[in-house]
Tab-separated table of C-alpha atoms in Angstrom:
chain	number	residue	atom	x	y	z
Z	1	MET	CA	-51.811	55.433	198.586
Z	2	GLN	CA	-52.384	56.731	202.104
Z	3	ASN	CA	-49.922	55.285	204.599
Z	4	SER	CA	-51.005	55.135	208.229
Z	5	THR	CA	-48.393	54.566	210.913
Z	6	LEU	CA	-48.190	52.515	214.067
Z	7	ASP	CA	-49.195	54.410	217.224
Z	8	SER	CA	-45.848	55.769	218.452
Z	9	SER	CA	-47.075	56.460	221.990
Z	10	PHE	CA	-47.654	52.748	222.696
Z	11	VAL	CA	-44.339	51.783	221.117
Z	12	ASN	CA	-42.455	54.435	223.109
Z	13	ARG	CA	-44.009	53.314	226.379
Z	14	LEU	CA	-43.188	49.695	225.586
Z	15	LYS	CA	-39.571	50.673	224.864
Z	16	GLN	CA	-39.379	52.480	228.200
Z	17	ILE	CA	-40.633	49.451	230.143
Z	18	LEU	CA	-38.264	47.061	228.347
Z	19	ALA	CA	-35.363	49.391	229.087
Z	20	SER	CA	-36.210	49.829	232.771
Z	21	ARG	CA	-37.156	46.226	233.505
Z	22	TYR	CA	-34.763	44.276	231.290
Z	23	GLY	CA	-32.210	46.856	230.131
Z	24	LYS	CA	-33.114	46.086	226.515
Z	25	GLY	CA	-34.103	48.048	223.421
Z	26	LEU	CA	-36.728	47.314	220.786
Z	27	GLN	CA	-37.025	47.482	217.003
Z	28	VAL	CA	-40.406	47.097	215.295
Z	29	ARG	CA	-40.593	45.946	211.679
Z	30	GLN	CA	-44.064	46.444	210.273
Z	31	LEU	CA	-43.216	44.980	206.876
Z	32	MET	CA	-40.791	42.115	206.623
Z	33	ASP	CA	-39.453	39.225	204.541
Z	34	LEU	CA	-41.515	36.225	205.647
Z	35	ALA	CA	-38.673	33.947	204.613
Z	36	GLU	CA	-36.788	35.185	207.674
Z	37	LEU	CA	-39.371	33.703	210.030
Z	38	SER	CA	-38.645	30.576	212.025
Z	39	ALA	CA	-41.306	27.958	212.739
Z	40	GLU	CA	-40.722	28.629	216.416
Z	41	ASP	CA	-42.933	30.988	218.413
Z	42	VAL	CA	-39.940	33.106	219.500
Z	43	PHE	CA	-36.460	32.633	218.112
Z	44	THR	CA	-32.963	34.105	218.171
Z	45	ARG	CA	-30.731	35.250	215.345
Z	46	GLY	CA	-27.226	35.855	216.537
Z	47	ARG	CA	-27.674	37.715	219.839
Z	48	ASP	CA	-31.094	39.160	218.980
Z	49	LEU	CA	-34.520	37.912	220.107
Z	50	HIS	CA	-37.171	37.889	217.351
Z	51	ILE	CA	-40.863	37.971	218.297
Z	52	PRO	CA	-43.321	37.492	215.408
Z	53	ILE	CA	-46.590	39.387	215.840
Z	54	ARG	CA	-49.466	37.219	214.603
Z	55	VAL	CA	-53.177	38.001	214.426
Z	56	ASN	CA	-55.742	35.556	213.011
Z	57	GLY	CA	-52.901	33.460	211.625
Z	58	SER	CA	-51.448	36.388	209.673
Z	59	ILE	CA	-47.976	37.822	210.297
Z	60	LEU	CA	-48.331	41.550	210.898
Z	61	GLY	CA	-44.659	42.136	211.576
Z	62	THR	CA	-41.928	41.292	214.011
Z	63	ALA	CA	-40.355	42.813	217.089
Z	64	VAL	CA	-36.612	42.500	217.594
Z	65	VAL	CA	-34.949	42.850	220.997
Z	66	PRO	CA	-31.214	43.361	220.351
Z	67	SER	CA	-28.534	41.656	222.488
Z	68	ALA	CA	-31.043	39.532	224.405
Z	69	ASP	CA	-28.796	36.462	224.619
Z	70	ASP	CA	-28.092	37.137	228.302
Z	71	LEU	CA	-31.771	36.692	229.253
Z	72	ASN	CA	-32.808	33.300	230.594
Z	73	ALA	CA	-35.766	31.404	229.102
Z	74	GLU	CA	-38.219	32.793	231.655
Z	75	LYS	CA	-37.226	36.402	231.020
Z	76	ARG	CA	-37.322	35.886	227.236
Z	77	GLN	CA	-40.866	34.594	227.595
Z	78	GLY	CA	-41.734	37.596	229.772
Z	79	VAL	CA	-40.329	39.983	227.161
Z	80	ALA	CA	-42.250	38.230	224.382
Z	81	GLN	CA	-45.498	38.320	226.360
Z	82	LEU	CA	-45.183	42.016	227.158
Z	83	VAL	CA	-44.292	42.897	223.558
Z	84	ARG	CA	-47.220	40.936	222.133
Z	85	MET	CA	-49.681	42.331	224.665
Z	86	VAL	CA	-48.928	45.853	223.431
Z	87	LEU	CA	-48.109	45.322	219.762
Z	88	GLU	CA	-50.828	42.827	218.747
Z	89	PRO	CA	-53.744	45.275	219.152
Z	90	ALA	CA	-51.678	48.278	218.013
Z	91	MET	CA	-50.455	46.544	214.843
Z	92	TYR	CA	-53.894	45.066	214.181
Z	93	LYS	CA	-55.347	48.597	214.190
Z	94	TRP	CA	-52.546	49.676	211.859
Z	95	TYR	CA	-53.461	46.873	209.450
Z	96	LEU	CA	-57.166	47.741	209.579
Z	97	ASP	CA	-56.246	51.330	208.691
Z	98	GLN	CA	-54.140	50.018	205.832
Z	99	LYS	CA	-57.006	47.796	204.652
Z	100	GLU	CA	-59.423	50.720	204.648
Z	101	SER	CA	-56.957	52.754	202.624
Z	102	ASN	CA	-56.451	49.873	200.184
Z	103	LEU	CA	-60.189	49.425	199.714
Z	104	LEU	CA	-60.542	53.120	198.969
Z	105	GLU	CA	-57.860	52.927	196.303
Z	106	LEU	CA	-59.418	49.795	194.789
Z	107	SER	CA	-62.826	51.444	194.614
Z	108	LYS	CA	-61.296	54.468	192.874
Z	109	ALA	CA	-59.794	52.135	190.283
Z	110	ASN	CA	-63.157	50.402	189.697
Z	111	LEU	CA	-61.622	46.968	190.326
Z	112	THR	CA	-63.731	43.952	191.222
Z	113	LEU	CA	-63.214	42.830	194.821
Z	114	ASP	CA	-64.353	39.226	194.313
Z	115	ASN	CA	-60.815	37.842	194.349
Z	116	VAL	CA	-59.220	40.351	196.684
Z	117	ALA	CA	-58.145	38.765	199.995
Z	118	LEU	CA	-58.403	41.070	202.981
Z	119	PHE	CA	-57.660	40.562	206.652
Z	120	GLY	CA	-60.544	38.981	208.570
Z	121	GLU	CA	-62.567	40.533	211.358
Z	122	ASP	CA	-62.284	37.641	213.833
Z	123	PRO	CA	-61.382	38.461	217.466
Z	124	LEU	CA	-57.717	38.835	218.323
Z	125	PRO	CA	-56.107	35.579	219.493
Z	126	SER	CA	-55.225	35.008	223.126
Z	127	ILE	CA	-51.656	35.343	224.414
Z	128	ASP	CA	-49.986	33.404	227.248
Z	129	GLU	CA	-49.619	34.769	230.765
Z	130	ILE	CA	-46.357	36.474	231.659
Z	131	LEU	CA	-44.314	34.190	233.908
Z	132	SER	CA	-43.912	35.579	237.404
Z	133	ASP	CA	-40.502	36.824	238.512
Z	134	THR	CA	-40.037	37.062	242.287
Z	135	GLU	CA	-36.937	39.225	241.883
Z	136	LEU	CA	-38.813	42.130	240.275
Z	137	ASP	CA	-38.813	45.439	242.092
Z	138	LEU	CA	-42.450	46.231	242.921
Z	139	ASN	CA	-41.653	49.498	244.676
Z	140	GLU	CA	-41.178	51.585	241.576
Z	141	GLY	CA	-43.653	54.461	241.725
Z	142	LEU	CA	-46.659	54.659	239.424
Z	143	ALA	CA	-47.795	57.803	237.701
Z	144	THR	CA	-49.850	59.845	240.148
Z	145	GLU	CA	-53.045	60.126	238.156
Z	146	LEU	CA	-55.356	57.826	236.218
Z	147	ILE	CA	-56.530	58.792	232.741
Z	148	SER	CA	-60.042	57.748	233.785
Z	149	GLN	CA	-61.837	57.005	237.041
Z	150	LEU	CA	-63.513	54.071	235.303
Z	151	ILE	CA	-61.850	50.780	234.341
Z	152	HIS	CA	-63.905	47.961	232.844
Z	153	LEU	CA	-62.749	44.340	233.151
Z	154	GLU	CA	-63.881	41.916	230.471
Z	155	GLY	CA	-63.141	38.274	231.288
Z	156	ARG	CA	-64.857	34.917	231.128
Z	157	SER	CA	-64.296	34.109	234.813
Z	158	GLU	CA	-66.026	36.252	237.449
Z	159	ASN	CA	-63.519	35.077	240.053
Z	160	THR	CA	-60.584	36.113	237.889
Z	161	ASN	CA	-62.210	39.476	237.177
Z	162	LYS	CA	-62.524	40.105	240.905
Z	163	LYS	CA	-58.926	39.006	241.502
Z	164	VAL	CA	-57.713	41.495	238.888
Z	165	ALA	CA	-59.930	44.210	240.382
Z	166	LEU	CA	-58.335	43.621	243.789
Z	167	GLN	CA	-54.839	43.729	242.297
Z	168	LEU	CA	-55.590	46.967	240.452
Z	169	HIS	CA	-56.990	48.381	243.687
Z	170	GLU	CA	-53.773	47.537	245.550
Z	171	ILE	CA	-51.594	48.902	242.752
Z	172	THR	CA	-53.360	52.267	242.840
Z	173	GLY	CA	-52.924	52.470	246.628
Z	174	ARG	CA	-56.550	53.160	247.532
Z	175	TRP	CA	-57.748	52.916	251.096
Z	176	ALA	CA	-60.776	50.605	250.718
Z	177	PHE	CA	-62.257	48.110	248.258
Z	178	VAL	CA	-66.053	47.984	248.427
Z	179	PRO	CA	-68.567	46.111	246.239
Z	180	PHE	CA	-71.114	48.489	244.731
Z	181	ASN	CA	-73.972	46.271	245.894
Z	182	ASP	CA	-72.919	46.805	249.530
Z	183	ILE	CA	-73.170	50.604	249.403
Z	184	LYS	CA	-75.555	51.462	246.569
Z	185	GLY	CA	-78.368	52.110	249.032
Z	186	GLN	CA	-76.338	55.029	250.436
Z	187	LEU	CA	-75.573	56.576	247.049
Z	188	HIS	CA	-78.169	58.910	245.583
Z	189	SER	CA	-76.002	61.329	243.569
Z	190	ALA	CA	-72.592	61.702	241.973
Z	191	GLN	CA	-71.613	63.866	244.926
Z	192	ASP	CA	-72.420	60.998	247.298
Z	193	ILE	CA	-69.917	58.842	245.389
Z	194	ALA	CA	-67.272	61.584	245.345
Z	195	LYS	CA	-67.510	61.971	249.117
Z	196	MET	CA	-66.410	58.344	249.588
Z	197	GLY	CA	-62.800	59.460	249.005
Z	198	ALA	CA	-59.889	57.585	247.401
Z	199	MET	CA	-61.458	54.138	247.471
Z	200	THR	CA	-62.310	51.507	244.876
Z	201	ILE	CA	-65.946	50.712	244.098
Z	202	PHE	CA	-66.284	47.348	242.370
Z	203	VAL	CA	-69.336	46.916	240.136
Z	204	GLU	CA	-69.547	43.201	239.389
Z	205	ASN	CA	-71.663	42.026	236.426
Z	206	VAL	CA	-72.236	45.554	235.165
Z	207	GLU	CA	-74.926	44.336	232.749
Z	208	LYS	CA	-77.224	43.757	235.756
Z	209	LEU	CA	-77.378	47.442	236.737
Z	210	ASN	CA	-80.851	48.950	236.592
Z	211	ALA	CA	-81.566	52.248	234.846
Z	212	ALA	CA	-81.217	54.379	237.996
Z	213	GLU	CA	-77.879	52.766	238.904
Z	214	GLN	CA	-76.559	53.285	235.390
Z	215	GLU	CA	-77.555	56.944	235.480
Z	216	LEU	CA	-75.835	57.364	238.847
Z	217	LEU	CA	-72.541	55.972	237.556
Z	218	MET	CA	-72.750	58.006	234.351
Z	219	ASP	CA	-73.340	61.186	236.335
Z	220	TYR	CA	-70.197	60.433	238.363
Z	221	ILE	CA	-67.839	59.604	235.487
Z	222	ALA	CA	-69.202	62.373	233.261
Z	223	GLU	CA	-67.110	64.915	235.180
Z	224	GLU	CA	-63.340	64.966	235.586
Z	225	ARG	CA	-62.413	63.475	238.943
Z	226	SER	CA	-59.385	63.804	241.187
Z	227	SER	CA	-57.230	61.009	242.572
Z	228	GLU	CA	-58.853	61.665	245.951
Z	229	GLU	CA	-62.216	60.439	244.670
Z	230	PRO	CA	-63.349	56.838	244.025
Z	231	LEU	CA	-62.112	54.665	241.196
Z	232	ILE	CA	-64.952	52.697	239.607
Z	233	ILE	CA	-63.999	49.202	238.424
Z	234	THR	CA	-66.744	47.408	236.514
Z	235	SER	CA	-66.623	43.824	235.295
Z	236	SER	CA	-68.533	41.442	233.077
Z	237	ALA	CA	-68.170	37.883	231.848
Z	238	VAL	CA	-69.766	38.880	228.530
Z	239	THR	CA	-68.127	40.745	225.671
Z	240	LEU	CA	-68.598	44.382	224.765
Z	241	ASP	CA	-70.600	43.307	221.708
Z	242	GLU	CA	-72.991	41.445	223.968
Z	243	LEU	CA	-73.236	44.449	226.288
Z	244	THR	CA	-74.436	46.576	223.370
Z	245	ARG	CA	-77.395	44.189	223.093
Z	246	SER	CA	-78.107	44.258	226.833
Z	247	ASP	CA	-80.224	46.708	228.820
Z	248	LEU	CA	-77.227	48.975	229.421
Z	249	ALA	CA	-77.524	52.531	228.132
Z	250	SER	CA	-75.491	53.156	224.990
Z	251	ASP	CA	-73.517	56.009	226.568
Z	252	LEU	CA	-72.436	53.741	229.432
Z	253	VAL	CA	-71.405	51.001	226.994
Z	254	ASP	CA	-69.357	53.601	225.116
Z	255	GLU	CA	-67.525	54.518	228.330
Z	256	LEU	CA	-66.871	50.855	229.126
Z	257	SER	CA	-65.504	50.307	225.606
Z	258	VAL	CA	-63.032	53.189	225.867
Z	259	ASN	CA	-61.670	51.965	229.211
Z	260	CYS	CA	-61.860	48.196	228.696
Z	261	PHE	CA	-59.181	45.895	230.143
Z	262	GLU	CA	-59.225	42.425	228.506
Z	263	VAL	CA	-58.496	40.139	231.450
Z	264	ASP	CA	-58.136	36.966	229.387
Z	265	ARG	CA	-55.327	38.534	227.334
Z	266	ALA	CA	-53.526	40.290	230.160
Z	267	PRO	CA	-50.896	39.173	232.681
Z	268	LEU	CA	-52.255	38.407	236.131
Z	269	THR	CA	-49.030	38.927	238.048
Z	270	THR	CA	-48.762	42.087	240.141
Z	271	GLN	CA	-45.833	43.358	238.099
Z	272	GLY	CA	-47.550	42.605	234.798
Z	273	LEU	CA	-50.725	44.392	235.835
Z	274	LYS	CA	-48.684	47.342	237.065
Z	275	GLU	CA	-47.073	47.645	233.645
Z	276	VAL	CA	-50.377	47.362	231.786
Z	277	LEU	CA	-51.914	49.996	234.036
Z	278	GLU	CA	-49.015	52.334	233.270
Z	279	LEU	CA	-49.384	51.722	229.552
Z	280	PHE	CA	-53.102	52.179	229.208
Z	281	PHE	CA	-54.558	53.960	232.231
Z	282	MET	CA	-51.916	56.215	233.802
Z	283	LYS	CA	-51.197	59.775	232.739
Z	284	ASP	CA	-47.564	60.064	231.677
Z	285	SER	CA	-46.316	63.448	230.569
Z	286	THR	CA	-42.699	62.274	230.220
Z	287	ILE	CA	-43.257	60.357	226.979
Z	288	ASP	CA	-43.838	62.035	223.673
Z	289	ALA	CA	-46.879	60.761	221.852
């Protein structure tokens, strides 16, 4: 049977952040003895911190942070939040790959699937916010270049989406934060956007863009951009599935899907957002994929 593996690039980046921020390592167990699990959300065995990874009520595995007994309760919660934020979606994808492989093998064997239990397709569960830590060093440098000049924020609260957009803007060190609605009358081509320089353009409620505005943004993000050109941050209070049924062009929805940041599942502290940005949106040539 085909055996897919967990994305090593995400795991390696998570290990690097845990080492630099907390001085701790990480072990990931994709398959485990469920009898080892405690009823508690996070628990310790000896000196080690155990963090079960659950999706839709199913245990996908566990993360173990060795020698974590010197961390206080707040830092343990921060470690658990960061680990889950990265490993829940990564391990869920791993399980979906496994399920697809299993279905293929079952079909080859001509077995009936009526009594075969498979993992559900419900949305991933929410995770708690990372607790803020005023002693964190916020001066550590970010990678110099974004993977994409488009970041889409999906969150139920428009105010929270804007707050995250402002924090991302500050983290990336751009010179101005401007709502798209305030300047769209001056923008007639992708070149007009590029000439605005290293600023952030915030497109709130992206589903409300008309056809001409959508085409303008697509023309801009269709080409590779430098760090000296604008970052486009879009937002919406509706899900990506709902956007596919809106008046947005399918190619724009595809771009939003690739670069989507789930606000309701992410930490809202400056340090937490900085770490998520490094994990998902910053180019990092120092880590092997």
